[in-house]
PDB file of C-alpha atoms in Angstrom:
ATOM      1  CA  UNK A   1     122.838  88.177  93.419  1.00 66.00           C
ATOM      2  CA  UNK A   2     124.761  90.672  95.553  1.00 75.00           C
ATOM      3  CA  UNK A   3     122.344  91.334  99.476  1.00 86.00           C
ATOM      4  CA  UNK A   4     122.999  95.395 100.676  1.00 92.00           C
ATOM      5  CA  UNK A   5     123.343  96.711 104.268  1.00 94.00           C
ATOM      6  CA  UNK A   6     122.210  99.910 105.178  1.00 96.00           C
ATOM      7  CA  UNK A   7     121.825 102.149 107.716  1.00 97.00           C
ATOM      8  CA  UNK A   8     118.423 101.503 109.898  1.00 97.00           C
ATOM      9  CA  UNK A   9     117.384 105.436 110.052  1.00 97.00           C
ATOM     10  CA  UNK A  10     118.959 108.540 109.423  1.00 98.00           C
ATOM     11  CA  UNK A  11     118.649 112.018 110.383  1.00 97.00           C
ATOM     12  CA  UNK A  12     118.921 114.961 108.493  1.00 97.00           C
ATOM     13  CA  UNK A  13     118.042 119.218 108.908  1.00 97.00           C
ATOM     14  CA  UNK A  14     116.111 120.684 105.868  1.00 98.00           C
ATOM     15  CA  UNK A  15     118.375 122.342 103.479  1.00 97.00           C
ATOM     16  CA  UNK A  16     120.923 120.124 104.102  1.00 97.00           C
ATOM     17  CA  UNK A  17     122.762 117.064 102.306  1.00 98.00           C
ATOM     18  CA  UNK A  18     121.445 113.670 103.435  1.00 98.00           C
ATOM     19  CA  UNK A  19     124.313 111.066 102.256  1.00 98.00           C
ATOM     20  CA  UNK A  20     122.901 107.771 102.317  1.00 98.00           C
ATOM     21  CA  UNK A  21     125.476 104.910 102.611  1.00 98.00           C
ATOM     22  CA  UNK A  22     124.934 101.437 101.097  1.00 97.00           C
ATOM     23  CA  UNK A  23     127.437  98.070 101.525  1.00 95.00           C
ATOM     24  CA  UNK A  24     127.251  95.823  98.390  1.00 92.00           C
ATOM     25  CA  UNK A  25     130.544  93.871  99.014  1.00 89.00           C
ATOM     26  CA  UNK A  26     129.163  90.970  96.960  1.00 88.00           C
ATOM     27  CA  UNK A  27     128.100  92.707  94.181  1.00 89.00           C
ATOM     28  CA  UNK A  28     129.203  91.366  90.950  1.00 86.00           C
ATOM     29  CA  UNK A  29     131.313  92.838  87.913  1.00 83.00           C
ATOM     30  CA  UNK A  30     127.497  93.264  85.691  1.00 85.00           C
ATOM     31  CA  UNK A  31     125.522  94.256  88.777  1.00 88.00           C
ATOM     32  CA  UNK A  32     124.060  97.495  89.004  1.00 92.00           C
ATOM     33  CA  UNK A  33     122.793  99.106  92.046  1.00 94.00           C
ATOM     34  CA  UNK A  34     119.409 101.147  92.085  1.00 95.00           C
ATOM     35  CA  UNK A  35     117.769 103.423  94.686  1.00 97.00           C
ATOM     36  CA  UNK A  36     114.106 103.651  95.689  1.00 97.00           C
ATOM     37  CA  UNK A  37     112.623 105.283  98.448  1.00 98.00           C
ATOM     38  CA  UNK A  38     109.186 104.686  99.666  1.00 97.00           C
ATOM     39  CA  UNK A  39     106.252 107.036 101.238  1.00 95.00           C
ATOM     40  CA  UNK A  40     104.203 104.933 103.571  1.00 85.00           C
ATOM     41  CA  UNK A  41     102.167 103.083 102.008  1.00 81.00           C
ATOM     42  CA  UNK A  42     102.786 103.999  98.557  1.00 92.00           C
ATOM     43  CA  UNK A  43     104.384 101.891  96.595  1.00 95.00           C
ATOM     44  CA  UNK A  44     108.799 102.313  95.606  1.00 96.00           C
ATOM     45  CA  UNK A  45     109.509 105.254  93.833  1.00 96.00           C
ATOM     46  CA  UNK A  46     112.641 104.955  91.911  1.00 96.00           C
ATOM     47  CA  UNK A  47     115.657 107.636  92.549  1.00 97.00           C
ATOM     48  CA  UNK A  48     118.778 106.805  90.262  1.00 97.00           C
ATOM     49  CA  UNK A  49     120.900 103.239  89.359  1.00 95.00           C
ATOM     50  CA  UNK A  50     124.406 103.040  88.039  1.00 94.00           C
ATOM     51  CA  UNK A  51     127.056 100.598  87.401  1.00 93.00           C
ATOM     52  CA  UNK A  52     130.458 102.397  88.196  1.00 91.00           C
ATOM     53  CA  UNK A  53     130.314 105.684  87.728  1.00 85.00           C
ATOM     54  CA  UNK A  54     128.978 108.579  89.486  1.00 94.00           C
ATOM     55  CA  UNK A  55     125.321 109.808  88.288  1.00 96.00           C
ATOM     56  CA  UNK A  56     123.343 112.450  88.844  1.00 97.00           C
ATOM     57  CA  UNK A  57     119.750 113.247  87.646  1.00 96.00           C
ATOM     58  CA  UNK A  58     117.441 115.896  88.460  1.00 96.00           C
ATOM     59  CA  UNK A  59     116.523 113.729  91.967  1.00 95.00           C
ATOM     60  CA  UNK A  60     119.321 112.755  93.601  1.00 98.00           C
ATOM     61  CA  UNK A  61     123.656 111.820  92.683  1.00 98.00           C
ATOM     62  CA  UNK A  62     125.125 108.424  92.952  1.00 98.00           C
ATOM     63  CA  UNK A  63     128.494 107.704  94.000  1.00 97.00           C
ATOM     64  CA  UNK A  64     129.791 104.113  93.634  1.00 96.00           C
ATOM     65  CA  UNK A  65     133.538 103.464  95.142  1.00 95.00           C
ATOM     66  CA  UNK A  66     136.424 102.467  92.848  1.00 93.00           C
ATOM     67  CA  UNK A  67     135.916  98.777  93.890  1.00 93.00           C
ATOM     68  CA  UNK A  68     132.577  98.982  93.758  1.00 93.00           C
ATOM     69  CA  UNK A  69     131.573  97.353  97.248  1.00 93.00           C
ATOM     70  CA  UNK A  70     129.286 100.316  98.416  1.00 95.00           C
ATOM     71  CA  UNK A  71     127.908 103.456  97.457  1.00 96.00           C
ATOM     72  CA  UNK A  72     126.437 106.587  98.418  1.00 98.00           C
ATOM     73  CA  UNK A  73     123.042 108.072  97.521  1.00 98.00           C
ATOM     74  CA  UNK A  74     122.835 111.940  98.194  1.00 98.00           C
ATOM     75  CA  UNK A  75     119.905 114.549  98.396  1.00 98.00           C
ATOM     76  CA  UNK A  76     122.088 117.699  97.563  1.00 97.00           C
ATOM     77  CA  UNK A  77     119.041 120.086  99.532  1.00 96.00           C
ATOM     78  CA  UNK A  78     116.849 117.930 101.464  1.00 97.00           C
ATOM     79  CA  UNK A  79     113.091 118.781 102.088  1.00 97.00           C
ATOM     80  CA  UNK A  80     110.910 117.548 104.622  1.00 97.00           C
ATOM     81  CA  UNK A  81     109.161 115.448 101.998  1.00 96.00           C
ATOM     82  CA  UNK A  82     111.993 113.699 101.215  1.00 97.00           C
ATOM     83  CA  UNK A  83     111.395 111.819 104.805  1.00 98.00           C
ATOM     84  CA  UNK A  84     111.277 108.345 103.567  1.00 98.00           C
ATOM     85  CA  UNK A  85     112.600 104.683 103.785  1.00 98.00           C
ATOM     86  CA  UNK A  86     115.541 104.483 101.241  1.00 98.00           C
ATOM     87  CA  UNK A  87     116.177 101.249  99.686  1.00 97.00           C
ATOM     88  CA  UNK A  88     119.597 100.219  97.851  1.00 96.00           C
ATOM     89  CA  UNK A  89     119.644  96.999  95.964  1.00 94.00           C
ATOM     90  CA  UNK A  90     121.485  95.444  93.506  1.00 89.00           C
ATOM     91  CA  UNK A  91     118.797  92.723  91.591  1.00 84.00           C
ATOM     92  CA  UNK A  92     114.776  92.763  91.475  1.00 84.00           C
ATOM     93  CA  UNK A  93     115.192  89.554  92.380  1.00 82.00           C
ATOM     94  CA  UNK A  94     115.838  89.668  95.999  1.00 81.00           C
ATOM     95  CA  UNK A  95     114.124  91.118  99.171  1.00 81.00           C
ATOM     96  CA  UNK A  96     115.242  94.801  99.685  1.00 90.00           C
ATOM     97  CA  UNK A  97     115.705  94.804 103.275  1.00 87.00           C
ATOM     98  CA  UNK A  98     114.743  96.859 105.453  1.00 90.00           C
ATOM     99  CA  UNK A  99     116.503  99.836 104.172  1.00 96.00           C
ATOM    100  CA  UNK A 100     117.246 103.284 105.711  1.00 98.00           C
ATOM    101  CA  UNK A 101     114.303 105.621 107.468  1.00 97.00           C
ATOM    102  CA  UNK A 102     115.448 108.809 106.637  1.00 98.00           C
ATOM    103  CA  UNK A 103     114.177 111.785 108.510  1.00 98.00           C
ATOM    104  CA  UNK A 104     114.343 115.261 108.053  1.00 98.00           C
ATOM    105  CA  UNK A 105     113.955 117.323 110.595  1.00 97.00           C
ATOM    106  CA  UNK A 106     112.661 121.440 110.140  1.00 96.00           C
TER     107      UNK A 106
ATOM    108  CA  UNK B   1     100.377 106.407  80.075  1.00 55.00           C
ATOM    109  CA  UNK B   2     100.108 106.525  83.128  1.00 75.00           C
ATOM    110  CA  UNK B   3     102.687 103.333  84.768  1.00 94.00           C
ATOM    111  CA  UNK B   4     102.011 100.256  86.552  1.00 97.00           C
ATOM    112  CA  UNK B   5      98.761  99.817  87.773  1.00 97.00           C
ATOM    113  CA  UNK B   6      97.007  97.660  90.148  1.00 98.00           C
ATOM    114  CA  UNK B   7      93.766  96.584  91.030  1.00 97.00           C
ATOM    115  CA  UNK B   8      92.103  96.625  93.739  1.00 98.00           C
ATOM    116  CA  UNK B   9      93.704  99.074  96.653  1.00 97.00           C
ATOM    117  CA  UNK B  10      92.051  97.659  99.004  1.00 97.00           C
ATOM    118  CA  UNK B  11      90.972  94.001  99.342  1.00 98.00           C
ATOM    119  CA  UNK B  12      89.048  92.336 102.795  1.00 98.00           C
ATOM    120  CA  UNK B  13      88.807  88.986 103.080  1.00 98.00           C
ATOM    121  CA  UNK B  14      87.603  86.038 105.487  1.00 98.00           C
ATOM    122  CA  UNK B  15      90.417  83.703 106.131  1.00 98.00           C
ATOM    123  CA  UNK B  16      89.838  80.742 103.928  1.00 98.00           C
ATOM    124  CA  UNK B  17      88.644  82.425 101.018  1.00 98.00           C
ATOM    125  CA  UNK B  18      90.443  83.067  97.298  1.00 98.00           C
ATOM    126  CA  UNK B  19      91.224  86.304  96.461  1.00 98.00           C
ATOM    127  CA  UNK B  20      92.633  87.571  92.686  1.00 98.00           C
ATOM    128  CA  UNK B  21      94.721  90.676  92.251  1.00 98.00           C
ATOM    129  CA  UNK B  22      95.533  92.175  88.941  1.00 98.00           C
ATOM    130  CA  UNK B  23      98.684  94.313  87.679  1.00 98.00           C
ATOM    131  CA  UNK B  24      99.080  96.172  84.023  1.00 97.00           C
ATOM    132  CA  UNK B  25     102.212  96.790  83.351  1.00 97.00           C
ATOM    133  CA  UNK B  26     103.643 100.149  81.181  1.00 95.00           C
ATOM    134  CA  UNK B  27     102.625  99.553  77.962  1.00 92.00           C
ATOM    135  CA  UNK B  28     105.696  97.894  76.255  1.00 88.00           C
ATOM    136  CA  UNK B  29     107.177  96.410  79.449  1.00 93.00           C
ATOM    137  CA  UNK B  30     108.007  92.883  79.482  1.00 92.00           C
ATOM    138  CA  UNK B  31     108.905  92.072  82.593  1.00 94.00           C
ATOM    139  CA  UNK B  32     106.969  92.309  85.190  1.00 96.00           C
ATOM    140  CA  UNK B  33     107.602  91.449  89.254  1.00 96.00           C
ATOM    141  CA  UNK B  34     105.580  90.587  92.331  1.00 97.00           C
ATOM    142  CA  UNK B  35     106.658  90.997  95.786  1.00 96.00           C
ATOM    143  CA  UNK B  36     104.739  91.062  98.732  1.00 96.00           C
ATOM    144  CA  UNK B  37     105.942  93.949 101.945  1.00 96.00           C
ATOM    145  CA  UNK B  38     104.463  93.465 105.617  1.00 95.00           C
ATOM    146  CA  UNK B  39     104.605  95.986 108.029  1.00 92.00           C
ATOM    147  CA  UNK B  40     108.109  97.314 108.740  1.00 91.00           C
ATOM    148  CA  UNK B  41     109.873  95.213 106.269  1.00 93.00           C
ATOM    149  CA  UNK B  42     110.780  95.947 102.776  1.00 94.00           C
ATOM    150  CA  UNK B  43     109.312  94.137  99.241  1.00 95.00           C
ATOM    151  CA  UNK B  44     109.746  90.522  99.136  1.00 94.00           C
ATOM    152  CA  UNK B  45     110.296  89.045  95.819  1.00 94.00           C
ATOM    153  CA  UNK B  46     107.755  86.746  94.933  1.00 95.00           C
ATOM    154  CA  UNK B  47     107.901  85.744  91.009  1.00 95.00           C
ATOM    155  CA  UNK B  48     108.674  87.745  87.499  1.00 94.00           C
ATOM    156  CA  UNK B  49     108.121  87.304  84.655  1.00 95.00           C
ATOM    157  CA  UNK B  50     109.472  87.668  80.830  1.00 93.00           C
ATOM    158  CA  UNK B  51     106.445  88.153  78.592  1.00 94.00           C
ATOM    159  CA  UNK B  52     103.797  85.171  79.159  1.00 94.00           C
ATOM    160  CA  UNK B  53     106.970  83.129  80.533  1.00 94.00           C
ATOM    161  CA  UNK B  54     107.116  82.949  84.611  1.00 93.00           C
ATOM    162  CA  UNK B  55     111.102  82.514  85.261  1.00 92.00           C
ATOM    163  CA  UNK B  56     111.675  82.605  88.541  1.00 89.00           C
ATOM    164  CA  UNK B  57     109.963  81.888  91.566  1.00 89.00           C
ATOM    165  CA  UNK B  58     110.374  82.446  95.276  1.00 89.00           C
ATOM    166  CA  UNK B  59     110.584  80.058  98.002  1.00 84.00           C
ATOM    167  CA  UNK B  60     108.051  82.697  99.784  1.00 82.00           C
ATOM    168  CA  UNK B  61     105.626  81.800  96.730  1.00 85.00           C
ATOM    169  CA  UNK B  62     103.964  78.929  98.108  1.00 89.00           C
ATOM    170  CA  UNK B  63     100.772  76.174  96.988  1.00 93.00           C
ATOM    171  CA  UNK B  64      98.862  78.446  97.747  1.00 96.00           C
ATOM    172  CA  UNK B  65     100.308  81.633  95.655  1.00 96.00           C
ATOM    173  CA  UNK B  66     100.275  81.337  91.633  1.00 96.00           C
ATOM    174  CA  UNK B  67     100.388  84.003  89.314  1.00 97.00           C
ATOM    175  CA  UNK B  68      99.863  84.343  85.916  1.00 96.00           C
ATOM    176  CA  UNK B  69     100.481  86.219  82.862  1.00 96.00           C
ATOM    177  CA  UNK B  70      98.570  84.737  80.207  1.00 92.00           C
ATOM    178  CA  UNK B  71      99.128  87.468  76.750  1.00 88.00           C
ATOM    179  CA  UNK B  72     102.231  88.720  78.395  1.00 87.00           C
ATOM    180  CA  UNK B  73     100.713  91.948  79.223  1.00 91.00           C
ATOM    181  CA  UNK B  74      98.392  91.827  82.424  1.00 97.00           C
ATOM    182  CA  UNK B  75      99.177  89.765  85.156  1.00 98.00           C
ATOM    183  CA  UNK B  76      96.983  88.300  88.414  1.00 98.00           C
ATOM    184  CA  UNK B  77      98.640  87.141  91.512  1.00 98.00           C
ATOM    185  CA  UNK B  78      95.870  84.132  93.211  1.00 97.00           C
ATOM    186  CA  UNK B  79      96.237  83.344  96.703  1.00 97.00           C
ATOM    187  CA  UNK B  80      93.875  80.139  97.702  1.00 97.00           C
ATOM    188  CA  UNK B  81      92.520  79.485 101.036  1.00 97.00           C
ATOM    189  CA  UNK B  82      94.262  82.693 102.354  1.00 98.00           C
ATOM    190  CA  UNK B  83      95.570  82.554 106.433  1.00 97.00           C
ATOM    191  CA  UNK B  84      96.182  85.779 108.278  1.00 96.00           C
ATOM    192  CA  UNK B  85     100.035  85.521 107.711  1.00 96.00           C
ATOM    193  CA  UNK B  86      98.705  86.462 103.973  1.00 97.00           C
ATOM    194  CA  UNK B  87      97.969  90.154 105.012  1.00 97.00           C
ATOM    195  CA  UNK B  88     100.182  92.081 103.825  1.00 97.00           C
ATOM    196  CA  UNK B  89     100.676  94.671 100.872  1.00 97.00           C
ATOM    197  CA  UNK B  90     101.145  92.934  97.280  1.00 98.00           C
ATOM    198  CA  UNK B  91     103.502  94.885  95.177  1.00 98.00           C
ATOM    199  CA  UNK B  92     103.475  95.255  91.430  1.00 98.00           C
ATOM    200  CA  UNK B  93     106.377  96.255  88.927  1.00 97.00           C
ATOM    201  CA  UNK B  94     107.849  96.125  85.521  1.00 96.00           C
ATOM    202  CA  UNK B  95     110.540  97.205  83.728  1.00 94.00           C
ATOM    203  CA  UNK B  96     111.761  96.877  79.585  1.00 91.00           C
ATOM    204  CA  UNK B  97     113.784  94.230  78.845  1.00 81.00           C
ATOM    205  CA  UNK B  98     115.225  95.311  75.556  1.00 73.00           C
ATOM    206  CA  UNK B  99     117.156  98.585  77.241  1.00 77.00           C
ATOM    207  CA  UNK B 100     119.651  96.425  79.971  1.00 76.00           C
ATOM    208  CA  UNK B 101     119.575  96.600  83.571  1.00 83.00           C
ATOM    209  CA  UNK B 102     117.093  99.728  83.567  1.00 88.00           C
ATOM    210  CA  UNK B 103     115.029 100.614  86.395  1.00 91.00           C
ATOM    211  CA  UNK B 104     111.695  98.871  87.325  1.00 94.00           C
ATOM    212  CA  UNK B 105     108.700 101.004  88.185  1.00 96.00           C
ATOM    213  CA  UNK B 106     105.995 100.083  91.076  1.00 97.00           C
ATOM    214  CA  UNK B 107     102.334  99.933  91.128  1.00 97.00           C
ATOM    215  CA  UNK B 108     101.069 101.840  94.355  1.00 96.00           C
ATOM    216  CA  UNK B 109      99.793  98.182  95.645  1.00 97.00           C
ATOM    217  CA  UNK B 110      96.946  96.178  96.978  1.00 98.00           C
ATOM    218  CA  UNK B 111      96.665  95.738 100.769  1.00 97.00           C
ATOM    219  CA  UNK B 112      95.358  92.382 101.712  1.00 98.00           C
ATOM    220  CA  UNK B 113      93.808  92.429 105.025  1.00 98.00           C
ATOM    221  CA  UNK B 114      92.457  88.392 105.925  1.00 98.00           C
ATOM    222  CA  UNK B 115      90.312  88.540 108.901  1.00 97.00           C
TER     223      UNK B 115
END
């Protein structure tokens, strides 16, 4: 089971893109990697998951490199309630680490 | 429906004591995780399960910790004799097996405050 590194906190301005980066160098060939973010103290909500290539839903657009060793969560327009800690991983059966506080500033 | 749910919010308890938590999963969902999160630090896997079948279990999960999931649909997490290292907030999710590597939904958690 592939660990992820992240960023430890972000900044972003309202309106703006927030690209997230996530570093899955271990991830293997049938390994998918899925985005959560959480509120404090709510529980994970989940944002988008792929395997290779680039999604997009009505929340957010993945982008996963050609070799697949990290990828890129982005907020095309982000609001200040998208403030959150952003959480890439690549099983449910690991810790998610500490994942990336991202802020966004008026 | 209306997804993973968990029971209670909120749970107090004298160090020492048992407490129970429960978890129903979205209907149809047969698998179904537990992790625990403190303060600052993101979910810990605990345990999942696959129907009534507990697969996998943590080296976090210990004596003390057992979970069950007797009809494959609920489940309760049991901590015995809880210490004030168990406070923490006790996460809940599941996910359907039968459409690969899909995404996992979480309960909104019970916090566990020993005293």
């Amino acid at each position: 089971d592939a660990k992820t590194t992240q960023p430890t906190s972000m900044d972003c301005a309202e309106g703006r893109a927030a690209n997230l980066p996530c570093n899955h160098s271990t991830i293997s060939g049938n390994e998918y990697v899925y985005w959560y973010r959480q509120i404090h103290s709510q529980g994970p909500q989940y944002i988008i998951h792929g395997l290779k290539n680039n999604e997009t839903n009505e929340m957010a657009s993945l982008i996963i490199t050609e070799d697949r060793k990290s990828s890129t969560l982005i907020l095309p327009h982000a609001t200040l309630r998208d403030t959150a800690v952003y959480y890439c991983i690549a099983s449910f059966k690991l810790t998610f680490g500490k994942g990336t506080l991202l802020t966004v500033n008026p | 429906d209306t997804g993973v749910s968990q029971d209670p919010r909120h749970k107090i308890t004298k160090r020492g004591q048992n407490v129970t938590f429960r978890c129903d999963p979205i209907s149809e969902h047969n698998r179904l995780y537990w992790y625990r999160q403190t303060l600052g630090q993101g979910p810990e896997f605990l345990t999942y399960f696959q129907n009534e079948a507990q697969l996998e279990k943590s080296r976090l999960l210990s004596d003390r910790f057992s979970a069950e999931r007797p009809k494959g649909s609920f489940s309760t997490l049991e901590i015995q004799r809880t210490e004030q290292g168990d406070s923490a907030m006790y996460l809940c999710a599941s996910s359907y097996l039968a459409v690969p590597n899909t995404e996992a939904f979480f309960g909104q958690g019970t916090r566990l405050t020993v005293v």
